[in-house]
Amino acid sequence: MNEERKGLKEKITNSDIWKSIFRHGYENTGRRYTLQILQNVWLHLHPPRISRHALNFRFTWCMGGITFLMFLVTAVTGVLLMFYYRPVAEYAFRDVQALEFDIPFGMLLRNMHRWAAHGMVISVMLHMFRVFLTGSYKKPREFNWAVGVILLLITFFLSFTGYLLPWDQLAYWAVTVGTNMARATPVLGHEGPFTPTDIVTQANDVRFALLGGTIVGPSTLLRFYILHCVAVPLVASLLMALHFWRVRKDGGISGPL
Amino acid sequence: MEHFLALVSKPDNVPILAMLFLIPYFMWLAYKQARQTDRAGVPSDAALNDKVYVWPYLCRNEFVCAIIIMLVLGVWSIMIDAPLEEPSDPAKTPNPSKAPWYFLALQEMLVYFDPWIAGVVLPGFIIAGLIAIPYIDINPKGKGYYTIKERPFALAVFSFGFIILWIVLMIVGTFLRGPGWNIFMPWQYWDPHKIVPLTNVNLSYLFGIRDDTTANFFGFAVVAGYFALGPIFYFWKYKTSRFLQELGLVRYVIVSFLFLSMVALPIKMILRLALNIKYVWVSPWFNI
Ligand code: HEM
């Protein structure tokens, strides 16, 4: 019976039709496994082999990977949202409304983008907590921890710049409150300590540079839109590439050795 | 109560509700593994040199994990709609005005410190302190595994900062702060006209100092004295503590300064809540 089945299998896999579809078989060897990683553009940042404990969910909580997944989801849904959204004060709110009521699956798209962004903030904080608890920032991973801290800030900033875009009361006042702190920057904010108030005023301090005005207004919307959709994701992608590369160069996931 | 329920059911607050479960769960998970290591010792070399192929073992895990997370995200996105309130109106300030949830710990600090400290200096210290961690923590143990016994101080400080000063303050800011940024318990009615008597006084006033210049010097002395605790401890313990000798002066200065700055927040909170202290140091240029 077994012999028969093997014969049949061989007959099928040796047939011209089969071979025209599948160029070669799948070898069950270490060489094959290694090549699978090395030859794949998406996977090649992985090392071919890792220590067994790095697979353990209880060790990494998967939080770094989940953060990256959330970033990818926001990138894809974000591009789709950009087709329907105009960062102009007259249109922004109505475009978001249109997404909710007129555009097929617009609401789902918007929900996924927003919840993935929130998910990313949660998972990046938990990732940092895990890395601390396992002491994984210790030599030789000091620098990658520092890259991580910058990524943490970038994640907050990505989320914060996106928060303004619906241009509703929630967005407007959350960003007003959030950017009000910049008024009080020492020296550079017009209400900060040690500020030379005859030079630094409401119309040229750091808050003005961030908002493009003295209050949150149309130019703030455009600024935050460009930061949110172009500048910050670009920096984030570059730093993530650096982060992953360093995870590997620093000897893979940390372990007790 | 209805205001509290409205807050809890706000779609944007779902992440905080999720964290109420996630944080205790992961703390428990870490604690369990730490206790195991602390009892049984760190796994031996032989058990660790065990390597596996990334394809298929890791890739399979990543794939399954991604599918599960996408399912959760999918269900979340189908069930709960992203909020959209009225169009923005610069003339209509909501009360309370809240920053996004992940900044509420920072906004909470504004209650206790002036904006330049709460909004600029302390966040700057948090960032600098986080980046400094690997360079000031010279304990070579506890790298790559969960443990409590081998690094109790580092774990205590970081967990206090993360759990209490970041997560708990965030939750307080989200659920308990109402109109006028006053604290409202879940069962209390959100009275926008609630009058809170402003009886806060400065520390110098409490000590009977009425003159501004004296108060300035007094405040300076208190703050300087507080940060002098660092050097005092150093010179007191240096001779007998091998740890301090290994740490070195530069690292010690950074550690003690960051540590005292962090602890200053709960101290100021207690001073404000228990003794109604407004400022510790009032100077012509700034107040602390
Ligand atoms: C956008 C944000 C981030 C992404 C996408 C990311 C992604 C990752 C991934 C996929 C790993 C592999 C191990 C794991 O999943 O735990 C990792 C490891 C690591 N991450 Fe991150 N990370 C981010 C932010 C951070 C932050 C905020 C920190 C710390 C402040 C950090 C520090 C580290 C360190 C030190 C490692 C090595 C851990 C080890 O060897 O055990 N990362 N990161």
Coordinates of C-alpha atoms and ligand atoms in Angstrom, one line a residue:
Chain A
M1 CA 0.0 0.0 0.0
N2 CA 2.6 2.5 1.1
E3 CA 4.8 1.5 -1.9
E4 CA 1.9 2.0 -4.1
R5 CA 1.2 5.4 -2.7
K6 CA 4.8 6.4 -3.1
G7 CA 4.8 5.2 -6.7
L8 CA 1.7 7.3 -7.4
K9 CA 3.2 10.3 -5.8
E10 CA 6.3 10.0 -7.8
K11 CA 4.3 9.6 -11.0
I12 CA 2.4 12.8 -10.3
T13 CA 5.4 14.9 -9.3
N14 CA 7.4 13.6 -12.2
S15 CA 4.7 14.5 -14.7
D16 CA 5.3 17.2 -17.2
I17 CA 2.3 19.2 -16.0
W18 CA 3.4 19.2 -12.4
K19 CA 6.9 20.1 -13.3
S20 CA 5.7 23.0 -15.4
I21 CA 4.0 24.5 -12.4
F22 CA 6.5 23.7 -9.6
R23 CA 10.1 24.3 -10.6
H24 CA 11.6 22.0 -8.0
G25 CA 10.6 20.0 -5.0
Y26 CA 10.9 21.0 -1.3
E27 CA 14.0 19.5 0.3
N28 CA 13.7 18.8 4.0
T29 CA 17.2 19.9 4.8
G30 CA 19.0 22.6 6.9
R31 CA 20.4 24.0 3.7
R32 CA 17.0 24.5 2.3
Y33 CA 15.8 26.2 5.6
T34 CA 18.8 28.5 5.5
L35 CA 18.3 29.5 1.9
Q36 CA 14.7 30.1 2.5
I37 CA 15.7 33.0 4.9
L38 CA 18.7 34.2 2.9
Q39 CA 17.0 34.3 -0.5
N40 CA 13.8 36.1 0.6
V41 CA 13.9 39.8 0.5
W42 CA 11.3 40.1 3.3
L43 CA 12.8 37.5 5.6
H44 CA 16.5 38.1 5.0
L45 CA 16.9 40.3 8.1
H46 CA 16.4 37.2 10.2
P47 CA 19.4 35.1 11.0
P48 CA 19.2 31.5 9.7
R49 CA 19.2 30.1 13.1
I50 CA 18.3 31.4 16.6
S51 CA 18.4 29.9 20.1
R52 CA 15.4 28.0 21.1
H53 CA 14.4 30.2 24.0
A54 CA 14.0 33.2 21.6
L55 CA 10.9 31.4 20.2
N56 CA 9.2 31.5 23.6
F57 CA 6.2 33.8 23.8
R58 CA 6.7 34.1 27.5
F59 CA 10.2 35.6 26.9
T60 CA 9.6 38.3 24.3
W61 CA 5.8 38.6 24.7
C62 CA 6.0 39.2 20.9
M63 CA 5.7 42.9 21.6
G64 CA 8.4 44.1 19.2
G65 CA 6.9 42.2 16.4
I66 CA 3.4 43.3 17.2
T67 CA 4.6 46.9 17.2
F68 CA 6.0 46.4 13.7
L69 CA 2.8 44.7 12.5
M70 CA 0.7 47.6 13.8
F71 CA 3.0 50.0 12.0
L72 CA 2.5 48.1 8.7
V73 CA -1.2 48.1 9.2
T74 CA -1.3 51.9 9.7
A75 CA 0.9 52.3 6.7
V76 CA -1.4 50.4 4.4
T77 CA -4.7 51.8 5.7
G78 CA -3.1 55.2 5.9
V79 CA -2.3 55.3 2.2
L80 CA -5.8 54.3 1.5
L81 CA -7.2 57.0 3.7
M82 CA -5.0 59.5 1.9
F83 CA -7.1 59.0 -1.2
Y84 CA -10.1 60.4 0.5
Y85 CA -8.7 63.0 2.8
R86 CA -7.7 66.6 2.1
P87 CA -5.7 68.4 4.8
V88 CA -7.5 71.7 4.3
A89 CA -9.5 73.2 7.1
E90 CA -12.6 73.6 4.9
Y91 CA -12.6 70.0 3.8
A92 CA -10.9 67.9 6.4
F93 CA -13.8 67.3 8.7
R94 CA -16.2 66.7 5.8
D95 CA -13.9 64.2 4.2
V96 CA -13.7 62.2 7.4
Q97 CA -17.5 62.3 7.6
A98 CA -17.7 61.2 4.0
L99 CA -15.4 58.3 4.9
E100 CA -17.9 57.3 7.6
F101 CA -21.1 57.6 5.6
D102 CA -20.4 57.5 1.9
I103 CA -17.3 55.6 1.1
P104 CA -17.7 51.8 1.0
F105 CA -15.8 50.3 3.9
G106 CA -14.6 53.8 4.8
M107 CA -15.6 53.5 8.4
L108 CA -13.8 50.1 8.7
L109 CA -10.7 51.6 7.1
R110 CA -10.7 54.5 9.5
N111 CA -11.4 52.3 12.5
M112 CA -8.5 50.0 11.6
H113 CA -6.1 52.9 11.1
R114 CA -7.1 54.4 14.5
W115 CA -7.1 51.2 16.5
A116 CA -3.9 50.0 15.0
A117 CA -2.3 53.3 15.9
H118 CA -3.5 52.9 19.5
G119 CA -2.4 49.3 19.5
M120 CA 1.0 50.4 18.4
V121 CA 1.3 52.8 21.4
I122 CA 0.3 50.0 23.8
S123 CA 2.6 47.4 22.3
V124 CA 5.6 49.7 22.1
M125 CA 5.3 50.5 25.8
L126 CA 4.9 46.9 26.7
H127 CA 7.9 46.1 24.5
M128 CA 10.0 48.6 26.4
F129 CA 8.8 47.2 29.7
R130 CA 9.8 43.6 28.6
V131 CA 13.2 44.7 27.3
F132 CA 13.8 46.3 30.7
L133 CA 12.6 43.4 32.7
T134 CA 14.9 40.9 30.9
G135 CA 17.8 43.3 31.2
S136 CA 18.2 43.1 27.4
Y137 CA 19.6 46.7 27.2
K138 CA 22.8 45.6 28.8
K139 CA 26.1 45.3 26.8
P140 CA 26.2 44.9 23.8
R141 CA 22.7 46.2 23.3
E142 CA 23.0 49.7 24.8
F143 CA 22.8 51.5 21.5
N144 CA 19.8 49.6 20.3
W145 CA 18.0 50.6 23.5
A146 CA 18.8 54.2 22.7
V147 CA 17.4 53.7 19.1
G148 CA 14.4 52.1 20.8
V149 CA 13.8 55.2 23.0
I150 CA 13.8 57.4 19.9
L151 CA 11.3 55.0 18.3
L152 CA 9.1 55.3 21.3
L153 CA 9.1 59.1 21.0
I154 CA 8.4 58.7 17.3
T155 CA 5.5 56.4 17.9
F156 CA 4.0 59.0 20.3
F157 CA 4.6 61.8 17.8
L158 CA 3.1 59.8 14.9
S159 CA 0.0 59.1 16.9
F160 CA -0.2 62.7 18.1
T161 CA 0.1 64.3 14.7
G162 CA -2.5 61.9 13.4
Y163 CA -4.9 62.9 16.3
L164 CA -5.4 66.3 14.8
L165 CA -6.4 65.3 11.3
P166 CA -10.1 64.5 11.8
W167 CA -10.4 68.2 12.7
D168 CA -13.2 67.8 15.1
Q169 CA -13.5 69.1 18.7
L170 CA -11.7 66.1 20.2
A171 CA -8.8 66.5 17.8
Y172 CA -8.6 70.2 18.0
W173 CA -8.5 70.6 21.8
A174 CA -6.3 67.5 22.4
V175 CA -3.7 69.0 20.2
T176 CA -4.2 72.5 21.6
V177 CA -3.6 71.1 25.1
G178 CA -0.7 69.0 24.0
T179 CA 1.1 71.8 22.2
N180 CA 0.4 74.4 24.9
M181 CA 3.4 73.0 26.8
A182 CA 5.7 74.4 24.2
R183 CA 4.8 77.9 25.3
A184 CA 6.7 77.3 28.5
T185 CA 9.9 76.0 27.0
P186 CA 12.8 77.8 28.8
V187 CA 14.3 80.5 26.7
L188 CA 12.6 79.4 23.5
G189 CA 8.9 79.6 24.5
H190 CA 7.2 83.0 25.0
E191 CA 6.0 82.0 28.5
G192 CA 9.0 80.1 29.6
P193 CA 11.5 81.0 32.3
F194 CA 14.6 82.9 31.2
T195 CA 12.9 83.9 28.0
P196 CA 14.0 87.3 26.6
T197 CA 10.4 88.4 26.0
D198 CA 11.5 91.4 23.9
I199 CA 12.9 89.0 21.3
V200 CA 11.0 85.8 21.7
T201 CA 7.2 86.4 21.3
Q202 CA 4.1 84.5 20.7
A203 CA 4.7 84.9 17.0
N204 CA 8.2 83.5 16.8
D205 CA 8.7 80.9 19.6
V206 CA 9.0 77.1 19.3
R207 CA 5.2 76.7 19.6
F208 CA 4.8 79.0 16.6
A209 CA 7.2 76.9 14.6
L210 CA 5.2 73.8 15.4
L211 CA 1.8 75.2 14.8
G212 CA 2.6 77.6 12.0
G213 CA 0.5 80.2 13.9
T214 CA -0.3 81.4 17.3
I215 CA -3.2 79.0 17.7
V216 CA -4.0 75.6 16.1
G217 CA -5.3 76.6 12.7
P218 CA -5.2 75.6 9.0
S219 CA -1.5 75.8 8.7
T220 CA -1.2 73.5 11.7
L221 CA -3.4 71.0 10.0
L222 CA -1.2 71.1 6.9
R223 CA 2.0 70.8 9.0
F224 CA 0.7 67.9 11.0
Y225 CA -0.5 66.2 7.9
I226 CA 2.9 66.3 6.2
L227 CA 4.7 65.3 9.4
H228 CA 2.2 62.5 9.9
C229 CA 2.1 61.1 6.4
V230 CA 5.6 61.7 5.1
A231 CA 8.3 63.0 7.4
V232 CA 7.8 60.9 10.6
P233 CA 6.9 57.6 8.9
L234 CA 10.1 58.0 6.8
V235 CA 12.3 58.5 9.9
A236 CA 10.4 55.7 11.7
S237 CA 11.1 53.3 8.8
L238 CA 14.8 54.1 8.7
L239 CA 15.1 53.7 12.5
M240 CA 13.2 50.5 12.5
A241 CA 15.5 49.1 9.9
L242 CA 18.5 50.1 12.0
H243 CA 16.8 48.7 15.1
F244 CA 16.2 45.2 13.5
W245 CA 19.6 45.1 12.0
R246 CA 21.2 45.9 15.4
V247 CA 19.1 43.2 17.1
R248 CA 20.7 40.7 14.7
K249 CA 24.2 42.2 14.9
D250 CA 24.1 42.3 18.6
G251 CA 23.8 38.6 18.7
G252 CA 20.0 38.1 18.2
I253 CA 17.5 38.1 21.0
S254 CA 19.3 38.3 24.4
G255 CA 19.6 35.2 26.5
P256 CA 21.4 34.1 29.6
L257 CA 24.9 33.5 28.2
Chain B
M1 CA -21.7 57.8 37.8
E2 CA -23.1 58.5 34.4
H3 CA -20.1 60.6 33.5
F4 CA -17.8 57.8 34.6
L5 CA -19.7 55.3 32.5
A6 CA -19.6 57.7 29.5
L7 CA -15.8 57.9 29.9
V8 CA -15.3 54.2 30.2
S9 CA -17.4 53.5 27.1
K10 CA -15.6 56.2 25.1
P11 CA -14.0 54.4 22.1
D12 CA -10.7 56.2 22.5
N13 CA -10.4 54.8 26.1
V14 CA -10.5 51.2 25.0
P15 CA -6.7 51.0 25.0
I16 CA -6.6 52.0 28.6
L17 CA -9.2 49.4 29.6
A18 CA -7.1 46.9 27.7
M19 CA -4.1 47.9 29.6
L20 CA -5.9 47.4 32.9
F21 CA -5.7 43.7 32.0
L22 CA -2.5 43.6 29.9
I23 CA -0.2 45.2 32.5
P24 CA -1.2 42.9 35.4
Y25 CA -1.1 39.9 33.1
F26 CA 2.4 40.6 31.8
M27 CA 3.7 41.5 35.3
W28 CA 2.4 38.2 36.5
L29 CA 4.0 36.4 33.6
A30 CA 7.4 38.1 34.3
Y31 CA 7.1 37.5 38.0
K32 CA 6.5 33.8 37.5
Q33 CA 9.6 33.4 35.3
A34 CA 11.7 35.6 37.6
R35 CA 10.8 33.5 40.6
Q36 CA 11.6 30.3 38.7
T37 CA 15.1 31.6 37.8
D38 CA 15.7 32.9 41.3
R39 CA 14.9 29.5 42.8
A40 CA 16.4 27.2 40.2
G41 CA 19.3 29.3 39.0
V42 CA 20.0 30.5 35.4
P43 CA 19.7 27.7 32.8
S44 CA 23.0 26.0 32.0
D45 CA 25.1 26.5 28.9
A46 CA 24.1 23.1 27.4
A47 CA 20.4 24.0 27.5
L48 CA 21.1 27.3 25.8
N49 CA 23.3 26.3 22.9
D50 CA 20.2 24.6 21.5
K51 CA 19.6 26.4 18.1
V52 CA 16.7 26.1 15.8
Y53 CA 16.1 27.1 12.2
V54 CA 14.3 30.4 11.8
W55 CA 12.4 28.8 8.8
P56 CA 10.1 27.2 9.7
Y57 CA 10.1 27.6 13.5
L58 CA 10.3 31.4 14.0
C59 CA 8.5 32.3 10.8
R60 CA 5.6 30.0 11.8
N61 CA 5.3 31.7 15.2
E62 CA 5.4 35.2 13.6
F63 CA 2.8 34.1 11.1
V64 CA 0.4 32.7 13.7
C65 CA 0.9 35.7 16.0
A66 CA 0.2 38.1 13.1
I67 CA -3.0 36.2 12.3
I68 CA -4.2 36.3 15.8
I69 CA -3.4 40.0 16.2
M70 CA -5.1 40.8 12.9
L71 CA -8.2 39.0 14.1
V72 CA -8.3 41.0 17.3
L73 CA -7.8 44.2 15.4
G74 CA -10.4 43.2 12.8
V75 CA -13.0 42.4 15.5
W76 CA -12.1 45.6 17.4
S77 CA -12.5 47.7 14.2
I78 CA -15.9 46.1 13.3
M79 CA -17.3 46.4 16.8
I80 CA -16.1 49.9 17.8
D81 CA -16.2 53.0 15.6
A82 CA -13.6 55.7 15.8
P83 CA -15.0 58.8 17.4
L84 CA -15.9 61.9 15.4
E85 CA -17.2 64.8 17.4
E86 CA -18.5 68.1 16.2
P87 CA -16.4 70.2 13.8
S88 CA -13.6 72.0 15.5
D89 CA -14.4 75.4 16.9
P90 CA -11.7 77.5 18.4
A91 CA -14.3 79.5 20.3
K92 CA -15.8 76.5 22.1
T93 CA -13.3 75.1 24.7
P94 CA -14.5 71.8 26.2
N95 CA -14.2 71.4 29.9
P96 CA -12.1 69.4 30.7
S97 CA -9.7 69.6 27.7
K98 CA -7.7 66.5 27.6
A99 CA -4.6 65.6 25.7
P100 CA -4.5 62.1 23.9
W101 CA -4.6 59.3 26.5
Y102 CA -0.9 58.5 26.3
F103 CA 0.1 62.1 27.3
L104 CA -2.2 62.2 30.3
A105 CA 0.5 61.4 32.8
L106 CA 2.3 64.5 31.5
Q107 CA -0.8 66.5 31.7
E108 CA -1.3 65.2 35.3
M109 CA 2.1 66.6 36.2
L110 CA 0.9 70.0 35.3
V111 CA -1.2 70.0 38.4
Y112 CA 1.8 69.8 40.6
F113 CA 4.4 71.7 38.6
D114 CA 4.5 74.8 36.4
P115 CA 4.3 74.1 32.7
W116 CA 8.0 74.6 32.0
I117 CA 8.9 71.8 34.5
A118 CA 6.0 69.5 33.9
G119 CA 5.9 70.0 30.1
V120 CA 9.5 70.5 29.2
V121 CA 12.1 69.8 31.8
L122 CA 10.7 66.6 33.3
P123 CA 9.8 65.0 29.9
G124 CA 13.4 65.9 28.9
F125 CA 14.7 64.1 32.0
I126 CA 12.5 61.1 31.2
I127 CA 14.0 60.8 27.7
A128 CA 17.6 61.5 28.8
G129 CA 17.1 59.1 31.7
L130 CA 15.8 56.3 29.5
I131 CA 18.6 56.6 27.1
A132 CA 21.1 56.7 29.9
I133 CA 19.9 53.5 31.6
P134 CA 22.2 51.1 29.8
Y135 CA 25.2 53.3 30.5
I136 CA 24.5 53.8 34.2
D137 CA 23.4 50.3 35.1
I138 CA 26.7 48.6 35.4
N139 CA 25.3 45.4 37.0
P140 CA 26.3 42.7 34.6
K141 CA 23.9 40.2 36.0
G142 CA 20.3 39.7 34.9
K143 CA 20.9 40.0 31.2
G144 CA 18.6 38.0 29.0
Y145 CA 16.4 36.4 31.6
Y146 CA 13.8 37.4 34.2
T147 CA 15.1 37.8 37.7
I148 CA 14.3 39.8 40.8
K149 CA 17.1 38.8 43.2
E150 CA 20.0 39.9 40.9
R151 CA 18.8 43.5 40.2
P152 CA 16.2 44.6 42.8
F153 CA 17.1 48.3 42.7
A154 CA 16.9 48.7 39.0
L155 CA 13.6 46.8 38.8
A156 CA 12.1 48.7 41.6
V157 CA 13.0 52.1 40.2
F158 CA 11.9 51.4 36.7
S159 CA 8.7 49.6 37.6
F160 CA 7.7 52.4 40.0
G161 CA 8.3 55.0 37.2
F162 CA 6.5 53.0 34.5
I163 CA 3.6 51.5 36.4
I164 CA 2.9 54.2 39.0
L165 CA 4.1 57.5 37.5
W166 CA 3.2 56.7 33.9
I167 CA 0.3 54.1 33.7
V168 CA -1.5 54.9 36.9
L169 CA -1.3 58.7 36.3
M170 CA -2.6 58.1 32.8
I171 CA -5.6 56.2 34.2
V172 CA -6.3 58.8 36.8
G173 CA -6.1 61.5 34.1
T174 CA -8.5 59.6 31.9
F175 CA -11.1 58.4 34.3
L176 CA -11.0 60.6 37.3
R177 CA -10.3 64.1 36.0
G178 CA -13.4 66.2 35.3
P179 CA -14.4 69.8 34.7
G180 CA -11.7 72.3 35.9
W181 CA -9.3 69.3 36.0
N182 CA -10.8 68.4 39.5
I183 CA -10.8 64.9 40.7
F184 CA -14.2 63.2 40.5
M185 CA -14.7 59.8 41.9
P186 CA -16.7 57.4 39.6
W187 CA -19.9 57.8 41.6
Q188 CA -19.7 61.6 41.8
Y189 CA -21.6 64.0 39.7
W190 CA -19.5 66.1 37.3
D191 CA -20.4 69.5 38.5
P192 CA -18.9 72.1 36.2
H193 CA -19.3 74.7 38.8
K194 CA -17.7 72.7 41.6
I195 CA -15.8 75.2 43.8
V196 CA -12.5 74.0 45.2
P197 CA -11.2 76.3 47.9
L198 CA -7.8 77.5 46.8
T199 CA -6.0 77.3 50.1
N200 CA -2.7 76.3 48.7
V201 CA 0.3 78.1 50.3
N202 CA 3.9 78.1 49.6
L203 CA 6.3 76.1 51.8
S204 CA 8.0 79.2 53.0
Y205 CA 4.7 80.6 54.2
L206 CA 4.1 77.5 56.2
F207 CA 7.4 78.2 57.9
G208 CA 6.3 81.7 58.8
I209 CA 8.3 83.5 56.2
R210 CA 6.5 86.5 54.7
D211 CA 9.3 88.4 53.0
D212 CA 9.9 87.5 49.3
T213 CA 13.7 87.6 49.4
T214 CA 13.9 85.4 52.4
A215 CA 11.4 83.1 50.8
N216 CA 13.5 82.9 47.7
F217 CA 16.6 81.9 49.7
F218 CA 14.6 79.5 51.8
G219 CA 13.2 77.8 48.7
F220 CA 16.6 77.6 47.1
A221 CA 18.0 76.1 50.3
V222 CA 15.3 73.4 50.4
V223 CA 15.7 72.4 46.8
A224 CA 19.5 72.5 47.0
G225 CA 19.4 70.6 50.2
Y226 CA 17.2 68.0 48.6
F227 CA 19.6 67.4 45.7
A228 CA 22.5 67.5 48.1
L229 CA 21.1 64.3 49.5
G230 CA 22.9 62.6 46.6
P231 CA 26.5 63.8 47.4
I232 CA 25.8 63.3 51.2
F233 CA 24.9 59.7 50.6
Y234 CA 27.9 59.3 48.4
F235 CA 30.5 60.5 51.0
W236 CA 28.7 58.7 53.8
K237 CA 28.8 55.3 52.1
Y238 CA 31.7 55.6 49.7
K239 CA 34.3 54.0 52.0
T240 CA 32.3 50.9 52.8
S241 CA 30.3 50.4 49.6
R242 CA 32.0 48.4 46.8
F243 CA 29.0 49.2 44.6
L244 CA 29.6 52.9 44.8
Q245 CA 33.3 52.5 44.1
E246 CA 32.6 50.5 41.0
L247 CA 29.9 52.9 39.9
G248 CA 32.3 55.9 39.9
L249 CA 31.6 59.5 40.5
V250 CA 30.2 60.5 37.1
R251 CA 27.7 57.7 36.9
Y252 CA 26.7 58.3 40.5
V253 CA 26.0 62.0 39.9
I254 CA 23.7 61.1 37.0
V255 CA 22.0 58.3 38.8
S256 CA 21.3 60.3 41.9
F257 CA 20.2 63.3 40.0
L258 CA 17.8 61.4 37.9
F259 CA 16.5 59.4 40.8
L260 CA 15.9 62.5 43.0
S261 CA 14.2 64.2 40.1
M262 CA 11.9 61.3 39.6
V263 CA 11.1 61.0 43.3
A264 CA 10.4 64.7 43.4
L265 CA 7.1 64.1 41.6
P266 CA 5.5 61.9 44.2
I267 CA 7.0 64.1 47.0
K268 CA 5.4 67.1 45.5
M269 CA 2.1 65.2 45.0
I270 CA 2.1 64.3 48.6
L271 CA 3.0 67.8 49.8
R272 CA 0.1 69.2 47.7
L273 CA -2.5 66.7 48.6
A274 CA -1.6 66.4 52.3
L275 CA -0.3 69.9 53.2
N276 CA -1.7 72.1 50.4
I277 CA 1.7 73.2 49.4
K278 CA 1.7 75.2 46.2
Y279 CA 5.4 75.9 45.6
V280 CA 8.5 74.9 47.4
W281 CA 10.7 77.5 45.9
V282 CA 9.3 80.9 44.7
S283 CA 11.9 83.0 42.9
P284 CA 11.5 86.1 40.7
W285 CA 12.2 83.9 37.6
F286 CA 10.4 80.7 38.2
N287 CA 8.6 78.6 40.8
I288 CA 9.1 75.0 41.7
Ligands
HEM1 C1 8.5 51.3 16.8 C2 9.0 50.8 17.8 C3 9.7 49.4 17.9 C4 9.7 48.3 17.1 C5 8.9 48.1 15.8 C6 10.6 47.4 17.7 C7 10.8 46.1 17.2 C8 11.6 45.2 17.9 C9 11.7 43.8 17.5 C10 10.8 43.1 16.5 C11 12.6 43.2 18.4 C12 12.9 41.7 18.4 C13 12.5 41.1 19.8 C14 11.2 41.3 20.3 O1 10.2 41.3 19.5 O2 11.0 41.6 21.5 C15 13.1 44.2 19.2 C16 14.1 44.0 20.1 C17 14.6 45.0 20.9 N1 14.1 46.3 21.1 FE1 12.6 47.1 20.0 N2 11.1 47.9 18.9 C18 10.6 49.2 19.0 C19 10.8 50.0 20.1 C20 11.8 49.8 21.1 C21 11.8 50.6 22.3 C22 10.9 51.7 22.7 C23 12.9 50.0 23.0 C24 13.5 50.5 24.4 C25 13.4 51.6 24.8 C26 13.5 48.9 22.2 C27 14.6 48.2 22.6 C28 14.9 47.0 22.1 C29 16.0 46.1 22.5 C30 17.1 46.5 23.5 C31 15.8 44.9 21.8 C32 16.7 43.7 21.9 C33 16.0 42.8 22.8 C34 16.7 41.5 23.1 O3 17.8 41.2 22.6 O4 16.2 40.7 23.9 N3 12.7 48.8 21.1 N4 12.5 45.4 18.9

